XYZ file of C-alpha atoms in Angstrom:
762
model
C 6.111 94.891 134.182
C 9.743 94.338 135.222
C 12.876 95.947 133.928
C 13.373 92.734 131.976
C 10.363 93.704 129.813
C 10.830 97.457 129.629
C 11.729 98.779 126.196
C 12.473 102.494 126.161
C 11.369 104.747 123.289
C 13.826 105.333 120.482
C 16.325 108.063 121.264
C 15.785 111.201 119.245
C 18.664 112.996 117.535
C 18.609 115.718 120.186
C 18.739 113.129 122.966
C 21.655 111.365 121.295
C 23.436 114.714 121.022
C 22.886 115.321 124.742
C 24.293 111.896 125.587
C 27.409 112.642 123.564
C 27.766 115.932 125.465
C 27.458 114.039 128.760
C 30.148 111.649 127.545
C 32.328 114.644 126.685
C 31.911 115.940 130.251
C 33.212 112.571 131.497
C 36.290 113.084 129.324
C 36.686 116.582 130.797
C 36.621 115.059 134.289
C 39.364 112.582 133.396
C 41.398 115.323 131.694
C 41.218 117.577 134.771
C 42.172 114.618 136.948
C 45.219 114.031 134.763
C 46.090 117.733 135.014
C 46.059 117.433 138.818
C 48.308 114.372 138.535
C 50.855 116.446 136.619
C 50.670 119.275 139.167
C 51.218 116.972 142.138
C 54.000 114.921 140.567
C 55.861 118.095 139.608
C 56.244 119.025 143.297
C 59.486 118.243 145.130
C 59.211 114.956 147.129
C 61.847 116.106 149.619
C 64.915 114.486 151.201
C 65.832 110.830 150.762
C 64.978 110.023 154.376
C 61.329 110.840 153.591
C 61.197 109.338 150.098
C 62.519 106.024 151.441
C 59.562 105.836 153.822
C 57.151 106.912 151.069
C 58.535 104.236 148.734
C 57.913 101.553 151.342
C 54.313 102.751 151.755
C 53.861 102.785 147.969
C 55.189 99.250 147.530
C 53.055 97.879 150.365
C 49.902 99.565 149.036
C 50.346 98.278 145.500
C 51.191 94.778 146.709
C 47.972 94.716 148.733
C 45.813 95.804 145.777
C 47.373 93.121 143.575
C 46.526 90.532 146.228
C 43.001 91.942 146.443
C 42.455 91.449 142.716
C 43.387 87.776 142.976
C 40.937 87.283 145.853
C 38.109 89.119 144.049
C 38.682 87.464 140.692
C 37.213 84.045 141.505
C 34.125 85.573 143.101
C 33.592 87.964 140.179
C 33.936 85.256 137.520
C 31.462 82.947 139.295
C 28.849 85.714 139.656
C 29.308 86.865 136.039
C 28.687 83.319 134.790
C 25.677 82.962 137.096
C 24.189 86.231 135.786
C 24.665 85.092 132.196
C 22.965 81.737 132.839
C 20.095 83.281 134.830
C 19.284 85.930 132.261
C 19.548 83.527 129.335
C 16.207 82.235 130.638
C 14.752 85.737 130.868
C 15.913 86.784 127.377
C 15.908 83.535 125.366
C 15.515 85.427 122.077
C 18.152 88.090 122.880
C 21.388 86.353 123.884
C 23.284 89.630 123.498
C 21.449 91.028 126.537
C 22.429 88.209 128.878
C 26.013 88.619 127.674
C 25.677 92.384 128.104
C 24.496 92.090 131.727
C 27.422 89.804 132.600
C 29.913 92.094 130.837
C 28.371 95.203 132.433
C 28.828 93.542 135.825
C 32.524 92.960 135.059
C 32.811 96.535 133.755
C 31.267 97.845 136.994
C 33.765 95.862 139.056
C 36.657 97.084 136.904
C 35.578 100.738 136.969
C 35.048 100.706 140.742
C 38.418 99.057 141.303
C 40.044 101.410 138.770
C 38.684 104.478 140.564
C 40.103 103.191 143.843
C 43.441 102.271 142.289
C 44.028 105.652 140.624
C 43.030 107.582 143.741
C 45.336 105.518 145.925
C 48.201 105.658 143.440
C 48.355 109.441 143.528
C 47.677 109.580 147.259
C 50.871 107.606 147.918
C 52.708 109.973 145.585
C 51.164 113.111 147.055
C 51.707 112.333 150.756
C 55.500 112.802 150.734
C 55.208 115.922 148.571
C 52.697 117.435 150.974
C 55.023 116.620 153.889
C 57.904 118.359 152.131
C 55.712 121.341 151.217
C 55.002 121.853 154.940
C 58.650 122.867 155.323
C 57.858 125.873 153.135
C 54.377 126.953 154.238
C 50.974 125.835 155.435
C 49.510 127.157 152.162
C 51.663 124.910 149.972
C 51.093 121.789 152.084
C 47.340 122.321 152.344
C 46.696 123.053 148.673
C 48.941 120.257 147.414
C 47.275 117.668 149.660
C 43.831 118.702 148.447
C 44.837 118.644 144.781
C 46.211 115.133 145.261
C 42.862 114.154 146.762
C 41.070 115.748 143.819
C 42.572 113.159 141.461
C 40.535 110.436 143.170
C 37.369 112.518 142.849
C 37.732 113.430 139.199
C 38.676 109.927 138.044
C 35.784 108.424 140.005
C 33.319 110.836 138.390
C 34.836 110.397 134.940
C 34.908 106.601 134.988
C 31.422 106.311 136.475
C 29.796 108.739 134.065
C 31.624 107.299 131.071
C 30.610 103.722 131.919
C 26.909 104.521 132.333
C 26.753 106.751 129.244
C 28.539 104.260 127.001
C 26.144 101.500 128.092
C 23.220 103.785 127.292
C 24.613 104.683 123.881
C 25.238 101.029 122.992
C 22.011 99.468 124.271
C 19.691 102.494 124.058
C 16.165 101.005 124.235
C 17.415 98.008 126.234
C 19.795 99.952 128.476
C 17.544 99.314 131.474
C 18.321 95.637 131.322
C 22.077 96.142 131.427
C 22.606 99.051 133.833
C 21.595 97.017 136.898
C 24.510 94.669 136.204
C 26.869 97.652 136.007
C 25.663 98.987 139.361
C 25.889 95.551 140.964
C 29.502 95.176 139.804
C 30.453 98.535 141.287
C 28.754 97.711 144.585
C 30.392 94.302 144.914
C 33.871 95.690 144.203
C 33.267 98.424 146.780
C 32.241 95.816 149.331
C 35.460 93.846 148.812
C 37.662 96.928 148.921
C 35.880 98.488 151.883
C 35.997 95.345 154.021
C 39.486 94.197 153.018
C 41.014 97.650 153.210
C 39.243 98.381 156.487
C 40.542 95.205 158.129
C 44.068 95.936 156.887
C 44.251 99.545 158.020
C 42.713 99.113 161.448
C 44.583 95.923 162.366
C 47.878 97.725 161.764
C 46.690 100.920 163.467
C 45.265 99.248 166.573
C 48.192 96.848 166.980
C 50.782 99.562 166.493
C 49.085 101.970 168.920
C 48.632 99.419 171.693
C 52.309 98.446 171.762
C 53.870 101.717 170.686
C 51.900 104.363 172.563
C 50.764 102.463 175.644
C 53.468 99.831 176.280
C 56.614 101.399 174.813
C 55.598 105.047 175.283
C 56.769 106.090 171.816
C 54.964 108.382 169.345
C 52.475 107.115 166.773
C 54.822 107.308 163.788
C 58.060 106.464 165.558
C 60.294 104.497 163.116
C 61.114 102.039 165.915
C 57.564 100.663 165.758
C 57.439 97.750 163.285
C 53.745 98.428 162.527
C 54.188 102.007 161.280
C 54.640 101.190 157.593
C 51.654 98.823 157.688
C 49.622 101.591 159.358
C 50.494 104.080 156.620
C 49.789 101.493 153.913
C 46.431 100.834 155.556
C 45.427 104.486 155.356
C 45.717 104.228 151.586
C 44.087 100.853 150.914
C 41.241 101.617 153.336
C 40.543 105.332 153.129
C 41.724 106.020 149.560
C 41.042 102.904 147.489
C 38.156 101.711 149.676
C 36.379 105.057 149.891
C 36.808 105.792 146.175
C 35.211 102.443 145.311
C 32.462 103.094 147.867
C 31.581 106.536 146.501
C 31.862 105.259 142.925
C 29.188 102.650 143.542
C 26.973 105.202 145.319
C 27.428 107.472 142.305
C 26.431 104.673 139.935
C 23.640 103.110 141.963
C 21.784 106.397 142.491
C 21.935 106.998 138.742
C 20.764 103.450 137.959
C 17.923 103.808 140.479
C 16.767 107.099 138.957
C 16.791 105.651 135.434
C 14.903 102.519 136.492
C 12.288 104.559 138.343
C 11.827 106.909 135.388
C 11.078 103.909 133.180
C 8.781 102.354 135.799
C 6.708 105.546 135.765
C 5.118 104.170 132.604
C 3.424 101.552 134.797
C 1.730 104.213 136.926
C -1.751 104.996 135.496
C -1.728 108.393 137.182
C 1.551 109.324 135.500
C 0.397 108.075 132.091
C -2.901 109.930 132.336
C -1.240 113.138 133.530
C 1.129 113.277 130.555
C -1.317 112.607 127.749
C -1.460 108.864 127.404
C 1.229 106.280 126.765
C 2.942 108.145 123.910
C 3.244 111.411 125.814
C 4.210 109.659 129.052
C 6.910 107.635 127.244
C 8.445 110.792 125.811
C 8.443 112.467 129.223
C 9.905 109.360 130.912
C 12.830 109.599 128.485
C 13.280 113.235 129.509
C 13.476 112.120 133.139
C 16.219 109.633 132.233
C 18.218 112.152 130.193
C 17.776 114.747 132.969
C 19.457 112.368 135.437
C 22.435 111.948 133.089
C 22.693 115.709 132.478
C 22.876 116.332 136.236
C 25.863 114.010 136.361
C 27.504 116.155 133.686
C 26.764 119.295 135.731
C 28.542 117.658 138.644
C 31.805 117.437 136.697
C 32.045 121.199 136.371
C 30.768 122.045 139.854
C 33.354 119.658 141.362
C 36.148 121.256 139.325
C 35.077 124.722 140.505
C 35.015 123.500 144.106
C 38.521 122.003 143.941
C 39.862 125.198 142.349
C 38.254 127.252 145.140
C 40.262 125.543 147.905
C 42.835 128.299 148.366
C 44.825 129.510 151.350
C 45.647 133.267 151.282
C 49.325 133.898 150.515
C 51.432 134.604 153.572
C 48.749 133.458 156.026
C 49.740 131.569 159.136
C 48.407 128.132 159.997
C 44.688 128.176 160.629
C 41.799 125.730 160.580
C 42.166 123.768 157.298
C 38.391 123.298 157.293
C 37.935 126.956 156.275
C 39.263 126.640 152.705
C 37.692 123.168 152.411
C 34.309 124.539 153.469
C 34.702 127.421 151.018
C 35.375 124.914 148.249
C 32.418 122.758 149.192
C 29.995 125.665 149.255
C 31.342 126.832 145.892
C 30.722 123.368 144.462
C 27.255 123.160 146.016
C 26.102 126.616 144.880
C 27.359 126.056 141.337
C 25.536 122.691 141.308
C 22.252 124.353 142.285
C 22.703 127.007 139.606
C 23.352 124.208 137.115
C 20.204 122.352 138.227
C 17.963 125.301 137.479
C 19.665 126.173 134.192
C 19.113 122.607 132.968
C 15.586 122.648 134.408
C 14.769 125.862 132.540
C 15.988 124.695 129.135
C 15.155 120.987 129.270
C 12.542 120.038 131.876
C 9.553 121.842 130.429
C 6.096 120.545 131.211
C 4.651 119.117 127.948
C 1.186 120.172 129.098
C 1.987 123.869 129.464
C 5.325 124.381 127.719
C 6.662 126.139 130.830
C 9.609 124.890 132.937
C 8.552 122.445 135.654
C 10.685 123.794 138.511
C 9.900 120.837 140.770
C 12.810 118.876 139.333
C 15.407 121.542 140.071
C 13.947 122.035 143.550
C 14.040 118.308 144.322
C 17.650 117.980 143.163
C 18.469 120.949 145.403
C 16.993 119.007 148.333
C 19.934 116.628 147.845
C 22.361 119.524 148.314
C 20.425 120.542 151.439
C 20.746 116.964 152.707
C 24.487 116.975 152.081
C 25.012 120.297 153.878
C 22.858 119.186 156.829
C 24.800 115.911 157.002
C 28.109 117.778 156.894
C 27.029 120.150 159.670
C 25.809 117.314 161.880
C 28.921 115.205 161.349
C 31.181 118.203 161.874
C 29.419 118.975 165.159
C 29.846 115.462 166.531
C 33.436 114.879 165.331
C 35.333 118.196 165.054
C 38.108 118.558 167.697
C 36.867 121.995 168.751
C 33.158 121.163 169.101
C 31.344 120.208 172.279
C 30.953 116.413 171.803
C 34.680 115.743 171.212
C 35.671 118.114 174.026
C 33.293 116.331 176.399
C 34.662 112.928 175.383
C 38.237 114.138 175.917
C 37.293 115.454 179.368
C 35.716 112.093 180.200
C 39.193 110.535 179.809
C 40.230 112.211 183.087
C 38.547 109.334 184.921
C 39.858 106.609 182.622
C 39.074 104.775 179.382
C 35.705 103.429 180.586
C 34.063 106.854 180.936
C 35.686 108.035 177.715
C 34.222 105.063 175.821
C 30.800 105.634 177.368
C 30.872 109.301 176.331
C 31.826 108.448 172.738
C 29.148 105.753 172.551
C 26.521 108.224 173.679
C 27.564 110.848 171.125
C 27.601 108.261 168.324
C 24.148 106.966 169.213
C 22.666 110.446 169.308
C 24.262 111.461 166.003
C 22.687 108.439 164.285
C 19.179 109.588 165.231
C 19.593 113.115 163.851
C 21.212 111.812 160.661
C 18.195 109.573 160.091
C 15.762 112.421 160.789
C 17.421 114.593 158.145
C 17.027 111.814 155.567
C 13.381 111.357 156.588
C 12.664 115.071 156.118
C 14.236 115.055 152.641
C 12.255 111.963 151.578
C 9.031 113.553 152.822
C 9.956 116.715 150.914
C 10.279 114.758 147.661
C 6.941 113.057 148.325
C 5.175 116.388 148.948
C 6.661 117.987 145.828
C 5.392 115.161 143.582
C 2.278 114.304 145.554
C 0.119 113.619 142.481
C 2.063 110.520 141.334
C 3.660 107.679 143.288
C 6.035 107.002 140.396
C 7.256 110.600 140.397
C 7.587 110.543 144.176
C 10.101 107.707 144.029
C 11.877 109.317 141.093
C 12.055 112.465 143.217
C 13.659 110.502 146.064
C 16.282 109.179 143.635
C 16.713 112.733 142.349
C 17.702 113.921 145.837
C 20.442 111.287 145.772
C 21.587 112.548 142.388
C 21.646 116.075 143.780
C 23.620 115.052 146.846
C 26.245 113.287 144.725
C 26.525 116.046 142.129
C 29.569 117.201 144.076
C 31.106 113.699 144.108
C 34.419 114.930 142.714
C 34.794 117.383 145.580
C 33.490 114.945 148.206
C 36.170 112.411 147.302
C 38.865 115.099 147.212
C 37.812 116.007 150.741
C 37.934 112.372 151.835
C 41.271 111.485 150.248
C 42.791 114.620 151.757
C 42.466 112.811 155.133
C 44.740 109.794 154.503
C 47.167 111.949 152.499
C 47.710 114.261 155.466
C 47.824 111.297 157.859
C 50.564 109.721 155.736
C 52.323 113.061 155.315
C 52.567 113.480 159.070
C 53.826 109.918 159.482
C 56.411 110.232 156.719
C 57.629 113.519 158.200
C 58.131 111.941 161.629
C 59.661 108.693 160.351
C 61.949 110.615 157.983
C 63.613 112.243 160.967
C 63.025 115.797 159.735
C 63.016 118.182 162.675
C 61.136 121.426 162.166
C 58.591 122.261 164.828
C 56.431 124.585 162.730
C 56.094 122.056 159.893
C 55.313 119.290 162.382
C 52.527 121.376 163.945
C 51.140 122.170 160.488
C 50.980 118.508 159.496
C 49.558 117.468 162.876
C 46.706 119.987 162.575
C 46.032 119.014 158.969
C 45.970 115.363 160.076
C 43.435 116.081 162.834
C 41.151 117.899 160.400
C 41.640 114.995 157.991
C 39.827 112.793 160.511
C 36.903 115.184 160.387
C 36.827 115.286 156.570
C 36.857 111.487 156.477
C 33.971 111.391 158.948
C 32.085 113.990 156.893
C 32.394 112.018 153.670
C 31.435 108.794 155.430
C 28.296 110.549 156.621
C 27.515 111.576 153.046
C 28.201 108.049 151.770
C 25.805 106.614 154.351
C 23.106 109.156 153.431
C 23.400 108.280 149.744
C 23.297 104.574 150.599
C 19.919 105.049 152.275
C 18.516 107.248 149.486
C 19.715 104.785 146.839
C 18.384 101.827 148.823
C 14.926 103.421 149.171
C 14.893 104.057 145.422
C 16.061 100.520 144.652
C 13.463 99.154 147.061
C 10.720 100.615 144.875
C 12.366 98.974 141.854
C 12.340 95.667 143.708
C 8.615 96.025 144.503
C 7.817 96.455 140.810
C 10.227 93.728 139.748
C 8.718 91.254 142.240
C 5.121 92.152 141.229
C 4.285 93.286 144.752
C 2.792 96.631 143.745
C -0.812 95.536 144.255
C -0.324 93.927 147.688
C 2.765 95.687 149.037
C 5.073 94.312 151.710
C 2.661 93.331 154.471
C 4.580 92.954 157.718
C 1.454 91.557 159.395
C 2.148 88.401 157.366
C 4.320 85.992 159.418
C 6.828 85.212 156.679
C 7.247 88.892 155.782
C 7.770 89.738 159.441
C 10.373 86.985 159.671
C 12.106 88.492 156.641
C 12.062 91.900 158.361
C 13.666 90.416 161.489
C 16.365 88.617 159.529
C 17.112 91.718 157.466
C 17.441 93.801 160.615
C 19.853 91.264 162.097
C 22.178 90.934 159.087
C 24.015 94.297 159.546
C 24.873 93.218 163.100
C 26.326 89.910 161.917
C 28.152 91.698 159.101
C 29.652 94.178 161.587
C 30.577 91.335 163.907
C 32.539 89.626 161.132
C 34.448 92.834 160.359
C 35.199 93.909 163.941
C 36.312 90.458 165.089
C 38.568 90.226 162.043
C 40.271 93.479 163.052
C 40.646 92.195 166.622
C 42.299 88.962 165.519
C 44.637 90.675 163.083
C 45.576 93.374 165.618
C 46.310 90.613 168.134
C 48.869 89.143 165.733
C 50.413 92.572 165.101
C 50.776 93.231 168.836
C 52.650 89.973 169.360
C 54.859 90.599 166.324
C 55.858 94.106 167.469
C 56.482 92.816 171.002
C 58.609 89.981 169.601
C 60.760 92.359 167.630
C 61.278 94.623 170.650
C 62.153 91.600 172.789
C 64.477 89.809 170.371
C 66.119 92.921 168.939
C 66.854 95.408 171.762
C 68.802 97.512 169.285
C 65.495 98.677 167.806
C 64.562 100.744 170.860
C 68.099 102.102 171.033
C 67.869 103.295 167.447
C 70.738 101.044 166.345
C 68.620 98.578 164.355
C 65.653 98.936 162.007
C 62.564 96.803 162.697
C 61.217 94.344 160.131
C 58.347 96.457 158.730
C 57.560 93.918 156.022
C 56.551 91.259 158.532
C 53.643 93.364 159.873
C 52.578 94.265 156.324
C 52.515 90.550 155.455
C 50.458 89.690 158.558
C 47.687 92.226 157.942
C 47.638 91.600 154.168
C 47.122 87.856 154.616
C 44.545 88.346 157.370
C 42.550 90.930 155.419
C 42.262 88.645 152.395
C 41.300 85.667 154.531
C 38.689 87.554 156.529
C 36.863 89.475 153.794
C 35.161 86.427 152.278
C 32.644 85.991 155.111
C 31.081 89.477 154.803
C 30.990 89.188 150.988
C 29.222 85.807 151.115
C 26.745 87.154 153.680
C 25.843 90.169 151.522
C 25.187 88.086 148.394
C 23.544 84.949 149.774
C 21.416 86.228 152.695
C 18.849 87.891 150.369
C 18.849 84.799 148.129
C 18.092 82.558 151.111
C 15.121 84.692 152.176
C 13.826 85.355 148.649
C 13.879 81.779 147.410
C 13.047 80.211 150.778
C 10.277 82.501 152.045
C 9.100 84.336 148.945
C 9.232 87.792 147.411
C 7.235 89.436 150.208
C 9.649 88.166 152.839
C 12.535 89.455 150.731
C 10.874 92.872 150.708
C 10.687 92.782 154.511
C 14.326 91.656 154.628
C 15.489 94.605 152.521
C 13.494 97.072 154.627
C 15.049 95.755 157.845
C 18.540 95.912 156.360
C 18.140 99.517 155.223
C 16.941 100.674 158.643
C 19.436 98.983 160.955
C 22.255 99.347 158.430
C 21.901 103.126 158.365
C 21.636 103.495 162.132
C 24.623 101.237 162.771
C 26.764 102.852 160.075
C 26.307 106.427 161.327
C 26.695 105.369 164.955
C 29.975 103.538 164.357
C 31.411 106.142 161.995
C 30.756 109.122 164.261
C 31.594 107.392 167.543
C 34.923 106.254 166.102
C 35.776 109.716 164.767
C 34.762 111.235 168.122
C 37.195 108.978 170.008
C 39.953 109.560 167.447
C 39.740 113.339 167.612
C 39.469 113.269 171.408
C 42.852 111.511 171.357
C 44.305 114.055 168.934
C 42.949 116.920 171.027
C 44.827 115.579 174.047
C 47.967 114.958 171.979
C 47.890 118.621 170.979
C 48.234 119.633 174.634
C 44.704 119.449 176.056
C 44.612 118.123 179.676
C 48.368 117.619 179.854
C 49.139 116.209 176.434
C 51.092 113.098 175.515
C 52.398 110.643 178.072
C 49.692 111.340 180.670
C 47.106 108.889 181.960
C 44.476 110.936 180.150
C 46.353 110.386 176.900
C 46.578 106.633 177.493
C 42.830 106.523 178.107
C 42.150 108.316 174.818
C 44.426 105.864 172.983
C 42.291 103.001 174.310
C 39.155 104.759 173.083
C 40.739 105.383 169.692
C 41.687 101.722 169.274
C 38.098 100.704 170.070
C 36.782 103.256 167.587
C 39.168 102.388 164.749
C 37.289 99.296 163.487
C 34.025 101.168 164.077
C 34.794 104.157 161.859
C 37.101 102.627 159.264
C 36.003 99.004 158.887
C 32.496 97.954 159.905
C 30.702 101.317 159.645
C 31.790 102.315 156.121
C 31.439 98.747 154.800
C 27.723 98.778 155.649
C 27.139 101.265 152.797
C 28.009 98.915 149.938
C 26.474 96.009 151.870
C 23.053 97.722 151.875
C 23.215 98.401 148.148
C 24.600 94.974 147.233
C 21.666 93.333 149.018
C 19.131 95.573 147.276
C 20.666 94.934 143.867
C 20.768 91.185 144.530
C 17.082 91.466 145.431
C 16.289 93.204 142.121
C 18.319 90.706 140.090
C 16.751 87.732 141.884
C 13.172 89.073 141.966
C 12.085 87.602 138.582
C 12.968 84.139 139.887
C 11.337 84.361 143.333
C 7.738 83.508 144.137
C 5.062 85.799 145.489
C 3.487 83.211 147.745
C 5.160 80.808 150.133
C 4.242 77.251 149.366
C 4.878 77.415 145.632
C 8.394 76.089 146.126
C 9.915 74.590 142.996
C 12.904 72.295 142.660
C 14.995 75.259 141.491
C 14.015 77.514 144.383
C 14.631 74.702 146.851
C 18.086 74.089 145.369
C 18.963 77.807 145.565
C 17.694 77.991 149.154
C 19.780 75.015 150.241
C 22.860 76.315 148.415
C 22.469 79.778 149.979
C 22.097 78.220 153.441
C 25.260 76.169 152.891
C 27.178 79.262 151.749
C 26.033 81.240 154.790
C 27.113 78.382 157.052
C 30.498 78.466 155.349
C 30.673 82.240 155.928
C 30.093 81.767 159.657
C 32.674 78.972 159.819
C 35.232 81.061 157.916
C 34.661 83.938 160.329
C 35.772 81.685 163.192
C 39.131 80.821 161.633
C 42.105 82.124 163.530
C 40.217 82.368 166.821
C 42.425 83.881 169.522
C 41.148 81.321 172.055
C 42.036 78.437 169.742
C 45.497 79.837 169.072
C 46.151 80.275 172.780
C 44.885 76.764 173.485
C 47.190 75.263 170.874
C 50.137 77.261 172.185
C 49.452 76.133 175.769
C 49.132 72.498 174.665
C 52.406 72.688 172.742
C 54.156 74.242 175.738
C 52.807 71.548 178.075
C 53.902 68.786 175.674
C 57.381 70.278 175.531
């Protein structure tokens, strides 16, 4: 049976009442987010010199998102129409379902984009207010920045939970058929926003650093650098909007996976027999689905408690900002666990005994354990005061080469331990539900639900990073001179890099958990349950190899795009310094808008190749080599995608914080050869940690969801190629060829060749 044929039991009155309560919790999340908006906007934005800079960042950020919508729109419309036409064949007697899947896809895109937009909107309002609050105290600046970040978290949770619950209330018995479209829409939007925002932010950052810090010897946020506004805009479109969309789709996809797997349990004879036949098993499967939705409601309140717990004692001097953030996270985590077991006690009773089945609360708690272990590992490898970053900073004493080697080594090692933690959690879920394969996979999805129960707090922690980065930049560019406030913002900025790395680690972990859960859904959808994915079969092994290679090609597209865009920024900043000497003398303002225009245009041009690759690579393998090969493809993508993502994220953060450690006075501080070496390492790490690495998360889930959506139309055996499958295979191959060709546009070598030819002709 596939999800196309699953019809859930009728919802009882008590289950409908629970769903309405879950929907109410989504409203509470949005209401608390709006309350935080009011609190942040009521704060004083400071002097005009700072608000002018903040206004420029705001305008650039909003202009980029408007451009992003136009780029996404064509792609979204084409896929929505394709989904409608495909599923008209699957549901010929229920046209409302094919319409519903297409509309749910559009709703998923809109909700993911909306979560990113709202989070970024308040981030660009909160940055200047946090900078101004630093003039008063560390307490005010720290708490205001975190509350501004909390808006992103609460709106993401509210929109995600509301969308899924409304779909369930409308479609009820057929909700399974529609929710996959909703998750796919969220994942695709996240992919666009992650890749586009990542290219934008790192092109501006790398280009500005190379000319400003190394060539001109001026500080990072010096107003004489034409790339500074673009850099600050990039922090918002990449780390605020992009991350919010990324976490939103993780939040949705883990929920969709859990619901699908709960329904698929009805196909497991062991599960059906254990719960008293089909009638009893159906009733319990519905409890599993409702339990997943209730846990999302628990997460609203645990996230609110966590955000409220981030407090700095009155009158305290500047200290490690991670202390109140950690206190908030542990508050959110502990309250989540308490919520798990309360819900478990009252709702998840074993129908065979009437007693609570504590396995469900325990398995959800494994997700919290995974999140804490991931946070501790990431913190160890990226915190400025820990051994790995200190060692990397020391390696800069002999130049950028040894620094880069040290960071590479730390990133590679961190990827192994991150994977081992995920493996242990998956094995734990399997052991807990050892009597039923269906429950084992539901348990794996449940760990993902547990991990993301604190989504509101996780996103607050992430958005805190770009807010403090912007706050520091606005403070410097605004020409406000107060040493204590500058030190406060600099330290908050450095810790912001760690919080961003922490949340990226969590996003990667959830991507793997969700992908494993979705992989099981694909197996059932493709009717491979009886034979499995046999890698000893040549075509399946070929699929495995191709799937393992795709994350490398995807990363190549993203990193080369950053390199090309940064190249243009470097030449633009150099041109302005050369043609307008008054800029360096402080007599003339640079043309900030020109750099913003360069990276905006480049980001939109470059993001199409990764998006095409993520959608059409699984279609090529599935329709060309069969369902088994597609299973191998997805397995290869999950494995190498996770390893690459953690490696690039942590290596990049390691290099970045090594630079900040030196800038804070370690080994001589700014202006030294050691500092210049760390700047080189940071520019190498920027596209690692903020472009390619984070974008692999939505890529993994997009490919798995494409696999599930395409599975009913693929064949089990190679050789049974139809005219339709041949046409899809050829079309997918053509699209992938176009993606590769598009990725070569704007080649630096070609541009240099044309310039040399023009000079020779002249």
